[in-house]
mmCIF file of C-alpha atoms in Angstrom:
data_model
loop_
_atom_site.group_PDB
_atom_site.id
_atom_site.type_symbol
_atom_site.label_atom_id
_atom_site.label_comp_id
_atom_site.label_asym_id
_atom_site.label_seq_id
_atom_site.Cartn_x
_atom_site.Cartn_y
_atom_site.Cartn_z
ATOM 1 C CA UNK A 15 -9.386 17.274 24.664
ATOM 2 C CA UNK A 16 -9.133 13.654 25.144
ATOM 3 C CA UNK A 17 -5.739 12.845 26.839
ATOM 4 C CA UNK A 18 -3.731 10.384 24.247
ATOM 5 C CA UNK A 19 -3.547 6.638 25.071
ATOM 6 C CA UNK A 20 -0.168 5.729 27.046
ATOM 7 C CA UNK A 21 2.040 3.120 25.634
ATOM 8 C CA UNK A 22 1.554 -0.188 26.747
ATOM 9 C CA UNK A 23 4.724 -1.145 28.147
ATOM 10 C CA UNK A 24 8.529 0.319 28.690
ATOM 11 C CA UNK A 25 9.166 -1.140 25.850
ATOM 12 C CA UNK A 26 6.658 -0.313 22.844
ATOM 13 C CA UNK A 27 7.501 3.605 24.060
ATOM 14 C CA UNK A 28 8.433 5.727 21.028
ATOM 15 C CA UNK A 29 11.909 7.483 21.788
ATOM 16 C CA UNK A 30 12.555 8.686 17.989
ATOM 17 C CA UNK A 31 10.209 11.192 17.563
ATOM 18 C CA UNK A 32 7.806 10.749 20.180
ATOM 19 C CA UNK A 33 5.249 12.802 18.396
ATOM 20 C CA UNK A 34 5.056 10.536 16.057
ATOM 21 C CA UNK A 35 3.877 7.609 18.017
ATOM 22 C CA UNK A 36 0.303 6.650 18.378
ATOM 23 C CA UNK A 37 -1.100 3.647 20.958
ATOM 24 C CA UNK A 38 -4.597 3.754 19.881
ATOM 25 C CA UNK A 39 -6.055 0.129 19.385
ATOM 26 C CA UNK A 40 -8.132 1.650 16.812
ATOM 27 C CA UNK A 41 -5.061 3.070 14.753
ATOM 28 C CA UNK A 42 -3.105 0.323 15.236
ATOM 29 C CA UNK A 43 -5.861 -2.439 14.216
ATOM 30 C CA UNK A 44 -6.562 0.334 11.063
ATOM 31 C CA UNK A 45 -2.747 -0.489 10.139
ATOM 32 C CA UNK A 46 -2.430 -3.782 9.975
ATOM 33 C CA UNK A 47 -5.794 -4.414 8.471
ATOM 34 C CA UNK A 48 -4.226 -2.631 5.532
ATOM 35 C CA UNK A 49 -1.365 -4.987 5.608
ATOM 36 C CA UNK A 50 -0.535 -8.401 4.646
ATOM 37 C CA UNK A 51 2.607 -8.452 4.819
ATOM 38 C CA UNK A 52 4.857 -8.390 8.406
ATOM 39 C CA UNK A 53 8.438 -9.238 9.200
ATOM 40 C CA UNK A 54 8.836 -11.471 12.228
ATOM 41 C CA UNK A 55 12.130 -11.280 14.267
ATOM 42 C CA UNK A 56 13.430 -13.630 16.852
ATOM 43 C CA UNK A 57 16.923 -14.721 18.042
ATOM 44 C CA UNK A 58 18.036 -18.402 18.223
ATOM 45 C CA UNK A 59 21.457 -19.196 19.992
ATOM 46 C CA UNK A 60 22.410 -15.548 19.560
ATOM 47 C CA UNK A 61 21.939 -15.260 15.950
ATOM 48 C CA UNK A 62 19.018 -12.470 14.672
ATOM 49 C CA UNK A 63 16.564 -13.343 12.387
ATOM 50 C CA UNK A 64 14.242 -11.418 10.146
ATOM 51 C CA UNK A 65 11.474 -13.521 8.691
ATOM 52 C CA UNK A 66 8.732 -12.232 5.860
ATOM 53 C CA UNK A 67 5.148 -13.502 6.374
ATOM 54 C CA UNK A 68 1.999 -13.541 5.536
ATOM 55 C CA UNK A 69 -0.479 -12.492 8.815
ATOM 56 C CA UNK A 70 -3.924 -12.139 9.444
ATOM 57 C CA UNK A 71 -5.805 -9.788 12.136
ATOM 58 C CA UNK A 72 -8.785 -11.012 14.462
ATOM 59 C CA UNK A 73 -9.423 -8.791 17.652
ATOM 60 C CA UNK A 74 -7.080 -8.638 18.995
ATOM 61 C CA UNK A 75 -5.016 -11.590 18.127
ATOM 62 C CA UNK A 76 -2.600 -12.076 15.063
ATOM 63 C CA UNK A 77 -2.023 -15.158 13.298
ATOM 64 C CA UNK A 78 0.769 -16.471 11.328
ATOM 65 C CA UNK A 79 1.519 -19.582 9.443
ATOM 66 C CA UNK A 80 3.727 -22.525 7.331
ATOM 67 C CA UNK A 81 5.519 -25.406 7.451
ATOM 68 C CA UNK A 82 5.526 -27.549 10.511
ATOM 69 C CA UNK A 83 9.463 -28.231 9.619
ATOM 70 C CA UNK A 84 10.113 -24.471 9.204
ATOM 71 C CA UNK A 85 12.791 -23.074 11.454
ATOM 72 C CA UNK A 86 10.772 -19.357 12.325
ATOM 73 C CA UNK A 87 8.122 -21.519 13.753
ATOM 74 C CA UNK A 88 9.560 -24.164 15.712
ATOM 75 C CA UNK A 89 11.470 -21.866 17.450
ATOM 76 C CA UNK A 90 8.464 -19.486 17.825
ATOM 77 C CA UNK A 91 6.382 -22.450 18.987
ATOM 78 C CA UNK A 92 9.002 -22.749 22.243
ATOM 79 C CA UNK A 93 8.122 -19.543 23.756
ATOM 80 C CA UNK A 94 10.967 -17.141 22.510
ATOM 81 C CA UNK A 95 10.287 -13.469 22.604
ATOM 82 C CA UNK A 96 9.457 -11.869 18.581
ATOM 83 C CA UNK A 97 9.093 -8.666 17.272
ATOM 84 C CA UNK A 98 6.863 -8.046 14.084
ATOM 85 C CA UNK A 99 6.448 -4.951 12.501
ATOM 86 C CA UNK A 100 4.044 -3.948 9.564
ATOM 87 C CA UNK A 101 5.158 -0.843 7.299
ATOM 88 C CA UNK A 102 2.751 0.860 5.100
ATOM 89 C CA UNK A 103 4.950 3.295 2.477
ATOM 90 C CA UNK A 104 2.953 6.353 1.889
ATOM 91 C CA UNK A 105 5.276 8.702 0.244
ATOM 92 C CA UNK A 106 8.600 9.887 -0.117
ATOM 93 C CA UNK A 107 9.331 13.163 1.231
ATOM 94 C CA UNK A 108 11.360 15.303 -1.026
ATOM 95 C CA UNK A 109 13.423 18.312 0.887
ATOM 96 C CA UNK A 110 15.815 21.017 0.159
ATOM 97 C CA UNK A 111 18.424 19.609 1.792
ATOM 98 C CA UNK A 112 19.864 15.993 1.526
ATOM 99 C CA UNK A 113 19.335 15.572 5.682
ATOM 100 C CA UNK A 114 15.904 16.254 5.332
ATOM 101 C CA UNK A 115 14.724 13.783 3.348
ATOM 102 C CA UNK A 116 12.048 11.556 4.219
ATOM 103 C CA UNK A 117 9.202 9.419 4.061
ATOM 104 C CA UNK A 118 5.432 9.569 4.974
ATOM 105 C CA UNK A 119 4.810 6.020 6.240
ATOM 106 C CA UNK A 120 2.476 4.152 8.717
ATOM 107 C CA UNK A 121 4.066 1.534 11.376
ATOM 108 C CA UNK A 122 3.253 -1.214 13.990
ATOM 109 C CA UNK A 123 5.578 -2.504 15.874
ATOM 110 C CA UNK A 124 4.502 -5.372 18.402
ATOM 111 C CA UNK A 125 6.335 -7.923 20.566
ATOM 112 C CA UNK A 126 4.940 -10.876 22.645
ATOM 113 C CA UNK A 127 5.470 -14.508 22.464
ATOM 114 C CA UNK A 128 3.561 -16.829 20.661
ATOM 115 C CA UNK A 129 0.355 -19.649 21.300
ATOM 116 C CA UNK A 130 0.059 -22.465 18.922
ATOM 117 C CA UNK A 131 -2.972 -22.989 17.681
ATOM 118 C CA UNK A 132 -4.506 -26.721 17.696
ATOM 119 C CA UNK A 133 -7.060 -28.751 16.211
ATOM 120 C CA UNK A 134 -8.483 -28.950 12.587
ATOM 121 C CA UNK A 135 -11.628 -26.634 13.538
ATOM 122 C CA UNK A 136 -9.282 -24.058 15.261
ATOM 123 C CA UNK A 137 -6.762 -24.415 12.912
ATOM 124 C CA UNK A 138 -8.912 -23.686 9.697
ATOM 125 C CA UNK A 139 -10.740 -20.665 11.442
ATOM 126 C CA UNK A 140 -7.227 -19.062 11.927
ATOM 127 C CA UNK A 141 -6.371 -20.200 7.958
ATOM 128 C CA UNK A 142 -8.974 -18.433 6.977
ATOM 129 C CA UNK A 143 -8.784 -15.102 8.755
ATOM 130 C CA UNK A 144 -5.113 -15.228 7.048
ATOM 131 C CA UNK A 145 -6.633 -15.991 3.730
ATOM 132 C CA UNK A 146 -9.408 -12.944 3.962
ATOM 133 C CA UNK A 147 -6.602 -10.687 4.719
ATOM 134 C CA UNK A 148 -5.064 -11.559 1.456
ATOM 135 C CA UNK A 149 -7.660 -11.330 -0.262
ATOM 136 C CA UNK A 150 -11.165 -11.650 0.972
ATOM 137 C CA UNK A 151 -13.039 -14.218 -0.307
ATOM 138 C CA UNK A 152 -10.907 -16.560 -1.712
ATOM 139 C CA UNK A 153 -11.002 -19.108 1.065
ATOM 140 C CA UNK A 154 -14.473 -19.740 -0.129
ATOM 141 C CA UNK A 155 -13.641 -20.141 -3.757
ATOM 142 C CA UNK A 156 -11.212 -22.745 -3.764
ATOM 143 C CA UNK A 157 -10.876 -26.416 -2.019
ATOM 144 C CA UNK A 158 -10.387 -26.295 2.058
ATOM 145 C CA UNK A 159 -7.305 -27.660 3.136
ATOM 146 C CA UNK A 160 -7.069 -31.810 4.042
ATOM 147 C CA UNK A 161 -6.080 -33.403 7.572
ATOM 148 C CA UNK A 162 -2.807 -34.002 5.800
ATOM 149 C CA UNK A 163 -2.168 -30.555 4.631
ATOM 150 C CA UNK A 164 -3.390 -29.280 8.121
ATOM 151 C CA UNK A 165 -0.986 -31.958 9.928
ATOM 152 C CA UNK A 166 1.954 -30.153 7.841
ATOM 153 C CA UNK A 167 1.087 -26.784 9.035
ATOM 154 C CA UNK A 168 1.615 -24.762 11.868
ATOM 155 C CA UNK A 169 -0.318 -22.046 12.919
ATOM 156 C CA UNK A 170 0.637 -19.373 15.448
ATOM 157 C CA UNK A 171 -1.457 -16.584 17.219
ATOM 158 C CA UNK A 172 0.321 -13.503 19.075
ATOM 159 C CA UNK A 173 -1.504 -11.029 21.353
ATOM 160 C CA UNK A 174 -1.664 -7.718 19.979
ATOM 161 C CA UNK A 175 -1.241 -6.251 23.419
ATOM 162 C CA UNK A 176 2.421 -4.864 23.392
ATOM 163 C CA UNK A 177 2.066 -2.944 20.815
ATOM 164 C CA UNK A 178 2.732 0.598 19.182
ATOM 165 C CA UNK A 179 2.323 2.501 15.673
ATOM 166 C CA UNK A 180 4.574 5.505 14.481
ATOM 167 C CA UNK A 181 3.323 7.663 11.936
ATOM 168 C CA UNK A 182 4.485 10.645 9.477
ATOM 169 C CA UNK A 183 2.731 12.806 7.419
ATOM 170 C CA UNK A 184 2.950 15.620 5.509
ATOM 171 C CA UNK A 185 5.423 17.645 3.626
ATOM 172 C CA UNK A 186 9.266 18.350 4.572
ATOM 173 C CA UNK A 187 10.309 20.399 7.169
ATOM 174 C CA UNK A 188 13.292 21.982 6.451
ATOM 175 C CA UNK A 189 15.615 24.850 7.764
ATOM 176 C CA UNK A 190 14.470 28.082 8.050
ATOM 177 C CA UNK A 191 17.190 28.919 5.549
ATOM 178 C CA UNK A 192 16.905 26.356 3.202
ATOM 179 C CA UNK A 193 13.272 27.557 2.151
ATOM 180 C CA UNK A 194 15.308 30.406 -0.036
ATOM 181 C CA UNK A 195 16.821 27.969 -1.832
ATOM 182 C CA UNK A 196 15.585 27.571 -5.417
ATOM 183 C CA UNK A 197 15.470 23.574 -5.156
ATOM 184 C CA UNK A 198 12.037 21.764 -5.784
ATOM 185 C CA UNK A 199 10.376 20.316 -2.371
ATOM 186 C CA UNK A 200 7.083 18.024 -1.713
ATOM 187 C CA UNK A 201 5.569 14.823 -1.591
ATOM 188 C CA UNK A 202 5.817 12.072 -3.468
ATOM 189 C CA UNK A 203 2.878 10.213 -3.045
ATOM 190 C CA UNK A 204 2.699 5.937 -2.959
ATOM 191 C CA UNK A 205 0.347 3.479 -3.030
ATOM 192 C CA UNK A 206 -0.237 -0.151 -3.806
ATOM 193 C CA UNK A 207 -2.181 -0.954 -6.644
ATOM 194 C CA UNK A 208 -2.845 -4.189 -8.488
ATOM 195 C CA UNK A 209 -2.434 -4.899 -12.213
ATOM 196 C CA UNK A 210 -4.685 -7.035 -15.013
ATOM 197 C CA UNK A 211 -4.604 -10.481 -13.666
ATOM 198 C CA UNK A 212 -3.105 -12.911 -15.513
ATOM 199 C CA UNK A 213 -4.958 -16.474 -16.155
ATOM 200 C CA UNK A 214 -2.942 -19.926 -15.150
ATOM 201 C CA UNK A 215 -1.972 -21.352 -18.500
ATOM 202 C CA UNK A 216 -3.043 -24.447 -17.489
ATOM 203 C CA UNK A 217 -6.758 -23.312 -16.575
ATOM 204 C CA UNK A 218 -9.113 -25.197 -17.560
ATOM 205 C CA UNK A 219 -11.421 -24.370 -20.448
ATOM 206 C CA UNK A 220 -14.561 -22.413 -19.437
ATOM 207 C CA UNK A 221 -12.911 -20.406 -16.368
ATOM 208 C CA UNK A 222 -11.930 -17.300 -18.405
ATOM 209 C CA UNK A 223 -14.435 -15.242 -15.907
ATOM 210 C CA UNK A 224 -12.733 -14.023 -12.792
ATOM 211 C CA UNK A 225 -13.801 -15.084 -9.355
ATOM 212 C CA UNK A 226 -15.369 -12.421 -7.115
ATOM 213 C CA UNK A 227 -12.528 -12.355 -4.608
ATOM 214 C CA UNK A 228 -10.724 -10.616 -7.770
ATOM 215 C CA UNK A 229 -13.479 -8.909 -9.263
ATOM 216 C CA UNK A 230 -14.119 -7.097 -5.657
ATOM 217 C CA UNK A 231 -10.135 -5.611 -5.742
ATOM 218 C CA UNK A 232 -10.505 -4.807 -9.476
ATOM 219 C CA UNK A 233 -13.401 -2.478 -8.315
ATOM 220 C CA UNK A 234 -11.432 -0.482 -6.192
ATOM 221 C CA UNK A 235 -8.821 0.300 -8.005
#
């Protein structure tokens, strides 16, 4: 059997659970390539902070982005240590018991410190691989973004090298007692779907076709 992949650090070690941890590049890249979605958090003069974002994957790198003013990056920018974390919801695990309820979910949790990332050409390249996570595609679609837009933005890459996913699957597990009880127990499965777009109002005449980046999600529904 092939011996499972140590964690990377002290820190990215998996005390809850241990089982459930998993430091396979391959599973965690598989995660957040599902995602789109991470929460960055950082602390500035002692106060936490918890920041939604929009990310993008390449390698092993991850990029995030937005304002140049915003308060997440500047602070990022400097050096300070973050933590983001991607969930994936898979289910909610109904038990006989209230204490063993659960959920089947799929998590990355990652710390490092952050590069900026100059220059138009470099800038754009990370832009896109955001956009593409998104929704793949798109960046081609619609107009690039100027020098001025660019100027306004700031773009930051992170290392995906301190890194760990925890994962749970399957039904409940309850006590050996509880399984007598005559109480209803499984899985409640999840999963993100999308819905009939809906046009701009103020589209303009002759678009009514959707693009391909949409099309291409439509399809796998």
């Amino acid at each position: 059997m092939t011996e499972p992949t140590p964690p990377p650090s002290p820190r990215t070690r998996v005390a809850r659970l241990p089982k459930r941890g998993d430091y396979d590049k391959a599973t965690i890249h598989a995660i957040l390539d599902e995602a789109f979605l991470c929460h960055v958090g950082f602390v500035i003069e002692g106060q936490p902070f918890v920041i939604p974002t929009g990310f993008g994957r390449e390698g092993d790198t991850l990029y995030i982005h937005g304002s140049a003013a915003s308060r997440m990056l500047r602070n990022l920018d400097k050096g300070i240590e973050a933590c983001i974390t991607v969930t994936l919801l898979d289910g909610l695990v109904l038990a006989r018991s209230a204490f063993n309820h659960s959920m089947n979910y799929r998590s990355v949790v990652m710390l490092g410190t952050a590069t900026l990332v100059e220059g138009e050409e470099a800038k754009n390249h990370a832009l896109r691989i955001i956009s593409d996570q998104i929704l793949k595609g798109r960046w081609d679609e619609v107009r690039p973004p100027t020098s001025q837009e660019l100027k306004a933005t700031t773009v930051l890459s992170f290392p995906i090298d301190e890194a760990s996913a925890k994962i749970r699957t399957g039904p409940p597990h309850d006590d050996d007692e509880d399984y007598a009880l005559d109480v209803w127990a499984g899985v409640l499965p999840f999963r993100t779907s999308v819905e009939t777009p809906v046009a701009d109002p103020l589209l303009k005449d002759g678009l009514g076709e959707l693009p391909g980046s949409v099309r291409r999600v439509l399809w796998r529904k």
